[in-house]
Amino acid sequence: MHRLPDHDVTLEPLTAAHADAVLAFEIENRAYFAASIVDRGDGYFEEFAARHAALLAEQEAGICRFHVLVDDAGAVVGRVNLVDLENGTAELGYRIAEKAAGKGLATAAVRALARLAASEYGLTTLWAGTSATNVASQTVLTRAGFRRVGDDHQRYELRSADS
Ligand SMILES: CC(C)(COP(=O)(O)OP(=O)(O)OC[C@H]1O[C@@H](n2cnc3c(N)ncnc32)[C@H](O)[C@@H]1OP(=O)(O)O)[C@@H](O)C(=O)NCCC(=O)NCCS
């Protein structure tokens, strides 16, 4: 568990105990997220318990490292995840609750997770993709030290030597 300076939030590895809070977060922010990224679809919400269990199984197998941002009331206010861990590389994804956005939380969380990735998960390269219109996400990646690779916004990279 890692306290994020200035945000009264902890970064915690995802567990079974987070299931209800994660579902509440996804329901509350569904329309907000769908404005900038692909909606999860009704099936996600209908089968949430099974999906959550599947994520934990992937994490147990070492394929992924999921994390939640939890406020002092126990609510989930964000998710930051590393998926497809392989050969020291993983893909980063994140989403922040609408009510917690615009305060630097995503940037702080990505920075904290990048440190964990290098120090505890043995990862040397993280990458993330965003879109040309998702300027907030581009800002987060750039501020966290990621470098854009190529001409579009589909790949930004952070090597642990750079962070
Ligand atoms: C993108 C997202 C993670 C940003 O979270 P956040 O906690 O608000 O991010 P931060 O506050 O650390 O930084 C965002 C920066 O972008 C700016 N920003 C926000 N919306 C913006 C917009 N529409 N256009 C330009 N800049 C914008 C913010 O003002 C902030 O910069 P500032 O500190 O100079 O004011 C959040 O909006 C989110 O979850 N969106 C939906 C899911 C998503 O897009 N995930 C990323 C997929 S690649």
Short mmCIF file of C-alpha atoms and ligand atoms in Angstrom, two decimals:
data_model
loop_
_atom_site.label_atom_id
_atom_site.label_comp_id
_atom_site.label_asym_id
_atom_site.label_seq_id
_atom_site.Cartn_x
_atom_site.Cartn_y
_atom_site.Cartn_z
CA MET A 1 0.00 0.00 0.00
CA HIS A 2 1.43 3.40 -1.00
CA ARG A 3 0.22 6.78 0.15
CA LEU A 4 0.07 9.33 -2.67
CA PRO A 5 1.40 12.66 -1.47
CA ASP A 6 -1.15 15.52 -1.64
CA HIS A 7 -4.12 13.34 -2.55
CA ASP A 8 -5.28 11.55 0.64
CA VAL A 9 -5.39 8.39 -1.41
CA THR A 10 -3.63 5.04 -1.22
CA LEU A 11 -2.47 2.95 -4.15
CA GLU A 12 -3.34 -0.66 -3.34
CA PRO A 13 -2.94 -3.94 -5.21
CA LEU A 14 -6.39 -5.18 -6.27
CA THR A 15 -7.94 -7.84 -4.02
CA ALA A 16 -11.28 -9.64 -3.69
CA ALA A 17 -12.19 -7.18 -0.92
CA HIS A 18 -12.23 -4.30 -3.44
CA ALA A 19 -14.97 -5.85 -5.60
CA ASP A 20 -17.96 -3.82 -4.35
CA ALA A 21 -16.04 -0.53 -4.37
CA VAL A 22 -14.70 -1.17 -7.88
CA LEU A 23 -18.20 -1.94 -9.19
CA ALA A 24 -19.56 1.25 -7.58
CA PHE A 25 -16.72 3.24 -9.19
CA GLU A 26 -17.37 1.75 -12.64
CA ILE A 27 -21.14 2.35 -12.42
CA GLU A 28 -20.81 5.92 -11.14
CA ASN A 29 -18.29 6.90 -13.82
CA ARG A 30 -19.54 4.84 -16.76
CA ALA A 31 -20.80 7.79 -18.81
CA TYR A 32 -17.76 9.89 -17.95
CA PHE A 33 -15.33 7.19 -19.11
CA ALA A 34 -17.37 6.46 -22.24
CA ALA A 35 -16.83 10.05 -23.37
CA SER A 36 -13.11 9.37 -23.90
CA ILE A 37 -12.56 5.59 -24.02
CA VAL A 38 -14.51 2.56 -25.19
CA ASP A 39 -17.44 1.65 -22.92
CA ARG A 40 -17.09 -1.69 -21.15
CA GLY A 41 -20.54 -2.80 -22.30
CA ASP A 42 -23.52 -4.09 -20.34
CA GLY A 43 -21.97 -7.56 -20.02
CA TYR A 44 -19.19 -6.20 -17.84
CA PHE A 45 -21.69 -4.95 -15.28
CA GLU A 46 -23.94 -8.01 -15.49
CA GLU A 47 -21.03 -10.42 -14.97
CA PHE A 48 -18.96 -8.22 -12.71
CA ALA A 49 -18.26 -10.81 -9.99
CA ALA A 50 -16.92 -13.33 -12.50
CA ARG A 51 -14.86 -10.66 -14.28
CA HIS A 52 -13.34 -9.51 -11.00
CA ALA A 53 -12.45 -13.09 -10.07
CA ALA A 54 -10.86 -13.56 -13.51
CA LEU A 55 -8.68 -10.49 -13.01
CA LEU A 56 -7.49 -11.82 -9.67
CA ALA A 57 -6.66 -15.17 -11.29
CA GLU A 58 -4.59 -13.38 -13.96
CA GLN A 59 -2.84 -11.43 -11.26
CA GLU A 60 -2.15 -14.61 -9.32
CA ALA A 61 -0.60 -16.08 -12.46
CA GLY A 62 1.75 -13.08 -12.75
CA ILE A 63 0.30 -11.89 -16.07
CA CYS A 64 -1.07 -8.61 -14.71
CA ARG A 65 -0.77 -6.26 -11.75
CA PHE A 66 -3.98 -4.41 -10.99
CA HIS A 67 -4.25 -1.50 -8.54
CA VAL A 68 -6.92 0.71 -7.09
CA LEU A 69 -6.75 4.21 -5.66
CA VAL A 70 -8.72 4.27 -2.42
CA ASP A 71 -9.77 7.40 -0.54
CA ASP A 72 -9.97 7.70 3.22
CA ALA A 73 -13.68 6.74 3.18
CA GLY A 74 -12.82 3.47 1.43
CA ALA A 75 -14.18 4.51 -1.97
CA VAL A 76 -12.30 3.60 -5.14
CA VAL A 77 -11.44 6.84 -6.97
CA GLY A 78 -9.20 5.38 -9.64
CA ARG A 79 -7.61 2.33 -11.20
CA VAL A 80 -4.06 1.98 -12.53
CA ASN A 81 -3.12 -1.30 -14.08
CA LEU A 82 -0.25 -3.13 -15.68
CA VAL A 83 -1.26 -5.86 -18.09
CA ASP A 84 0.53 -8.42 -20.26
CA LEU A 85 3.70 -8.57 -18.21
CA GLU A 86 6.32 -10.22 -20.39
CA ASN A 87 10.08 -9.93 -20.77
CA GLY A 88 10.29 -6.94 -18.41
CA THR A 89 7.59 -5.00 -20.29
CA ALA A 90 3.94 -4.24 -19.50
CA GLU A 91 1.11 -2.11 -20.80
CA LEU A 92 -0.19 0.63 -18.50
CA GLY A 93 -3.86 1.66 -18.29
CA TYR A 94 -5.67 4.03 -15.94
CA ARG A 95 -8.94 5.74 -15.20
CA ILE A 96 -9.80 8.31 -12.55
CA ALA A 97 -13.25 9.10 -11.08
CA GLU A 98 -14.86 12.21 -12.49
CA LYS A 99 -15.12 13.76 -9.04
CA ALA A 100 -11.36 13.24 -8.45
CA ALA A 101 -10.18 14.36 -11.91
CA GLY A 102 -8.25 17.51 -12.74
CA LYS A 103 -6.21 17.50 -9.53
CA GLY A 104 -3.11 15.70 -10.67
CA LEU A 105 -4.23 12.32 -9.30
CA ALA A 106 -3.63 10.35 -12.51
CA THR A 107 -0.16 11.84 -12.86
CA ALA A 108 0.73 11.02 -9.23
CA ALA A 109 -0.67 7.49 -9.56
CA VAL A 110 1.19 6.75 -12.80
CA ARG A 111 4.42 8.03 -11.30
CA ALA A 112 3.94 5.87 -8.19
CA LEU A 113 3.07 2.79 -10.23
CA ALA A 114 6.08 3.32 -12.50
CA ARG A 115 8.32 3.29 -9.42
CA LEU A 116 6.66 0.11 -8.16
CA ALA A 117 6.97 -1.48 -11.59
CA ALA A 118 10.73 -0.97 -11.56
CA SER A 119 11.43 -1.68 -7.90
CA GLU A 120 9.00 -4.50 -7.09
CA TYR A 121 7.75 -6.01 -10.33
CA GLY A 122 11.07 -6.13 -12.17
CA LEU A 123 9.77 -4.23 -15.20
CA THR A 124 12.14 -2.16 -17.29
CA THR A 125 9.72 -0.78 -19.90
CA LEU A 126 6.12 0.41 -19.59
CA TRP A 127 4.02 1.46 -22.53
CA ALA A 128 0.61 3.05 -22.92
CA GLY A 129 -1.59 4.02 -25.82
CA THR A 130 -4.01 6.90 -26.00
CA SER A 131 -5.79 8.83 -28.72
CA ALA A 132 -5.24 12.13 -30.50
CA THR A 133 -8.29 13.61 -28.78
CA ASN A 134 -7.47 12.45 -25.23
CA VAL A 135 -5.32 15.43 -24.35
CA ALA A 136 -5.66 14.84 -20.59
CA SER A 137 -4.19 11.36 -20.97
CA GLN A 138 -1.39 12.62 -23.23
CA THR A 139 -0.57 15.19 -20.54
CA VAL A 140 -0.50 12.52 -17.83
CA LEU A 141 1.88 10.31 -19.80
CA THR A 142 4.21 13.13 -20.75
CA ARG A 143 4.35 14.50 -17.21
CA ALA A 144 5.08 11.04 -15.84
CA GLY A 145 8.12 10.83 -18.13
CA PHE A 146 6.73 8.74 -21.00
CA ARG A 147 8.01 9.50 -24.47
CA ARG A 148 5.82 9.32 -27.52
CA VAL A 149 6.95 6.70 -30.01
CA GLY A 150 5.86 7.11 -33.62
CA ASP A 151 3.57 9.61 -35.27
CA ASP A 152 0.27 8.89 -33.58
CA HIS A 153 -0.69 8.54 -29.91
CA GLN A 154 -0.92 4.75 -29.87
CA ARG A 155 2.37 4.21 -28.11
CA TYR A 156 4.15 6.08 -25.35
CA GLU A 157 7.05 4.41 -23.55
CA LEU A 158 8.80 4.77 -20.22
CA ARG A 159 12.06 2.94 -19.61
CA SER A 160 13.09 2.60 -15.99
CA ALA A 161 16.44 4.17 -16.81
CA ASP A 162 14.52 7.35 -17.84
CA SER A 163 12.26 7.70 -14.79
C1 LIG B 1 -7.38 10.92 -18.46
C2 LIG B 1 -7.57 10.87 -16.95
C3 LIG B 1 -6.96 9.58 -16.42
C4 LIG B 1 -6.88 12.09 -16.34
O1 LIG B 1 -6.98 12.00 -14.92
P1 LIG B 1 -6.64 13.28 -14.00
O2 LIG B 1 -6.46 12.82 -12.61
O3 LIG B 1 -7.67 14.32 -14.26
O4 LIG B 1 -5.25 13.75 -14.63
P2 LIG B 1 -4.26 14.86 -14.06
O5 LIG B 1 -5.03 15.84 -13.23
O6 LIG B 1 -3.09 14.17 -13.46
O7 LIG B 1 -3.73 15.58 -15.39
C5 LIG B 1 -4.61 15.86 -16.44
C6 LIG B 1 -4.17 17.14 -17.10
O8 LIG B 1 -4.85 17.25 -18.34
C7 LIG B 1 -5.65 18.42 -18.32
N1 LIG B 1 -6.90 18.16 -19.00
C8 LIG B 1 -8.00 17.54 -18.54
N2 LIG B 1 -8.95 17.48 -19.47
C9 LIG B 1 -8.41 18.08 -20.56
C10 LIG B 1 -8.89 18.35 -21.86
N3 LIG B 1 -10.11 17.96 -22.23
N4 LIG B 1 -8.08 18.98 -22.72
C11 LIG B 1 -6.85 19.39 -22.35
N5 LIG B 1 -6.33 19.15 -21.14
C12 LIG B 1 -7.11 18.52 -20.25
C13 LIG B 1 -5.88 18.72 -16.87
O9 LIG B 1 -6.26 20.07 -16.67
C14 LIG B 1 -4.52 18.37 -16.30
O10 LIG B 1 -3.57 19.38 -16.56
P3 LIG B 1 -3.28 20.59 -15.54
O11 LIG B 1 -2.69 19.93 -14.31
O12 LIG B 1 -2.31 21.45 -16.26
O13 LIG B 1 -4.57 21.26 -15.24
C15 LIG B 1 -9.08 10.92 -16.56
O14 LIG B 1 -9.66 12.05 -17.15
C16 LIG B 1 -9.84 9.68 -16.97
O15 LIG B 1 -9.91 8.71 -16.25
N6 LIG B 1 -10.45 9.73 -18.17
C17 LIG B 1 -11.22 8.61 -18.68
C18 LIG B 1 -10.37 7.35 -18.92
C19 LIG B 1 -9.15 7.62 -19.77
O16 LIG B 1 -9.16 8.42 -20.69
N7 LIG B 1 -8.07 6.90 -19.45
C20 LIG B 1 -6.83 6.99 -20.18
C21 LIG B 1 -6.88 6.05 -21.34
S1 LIG B 1 -5.45 6.24 -22.38
#
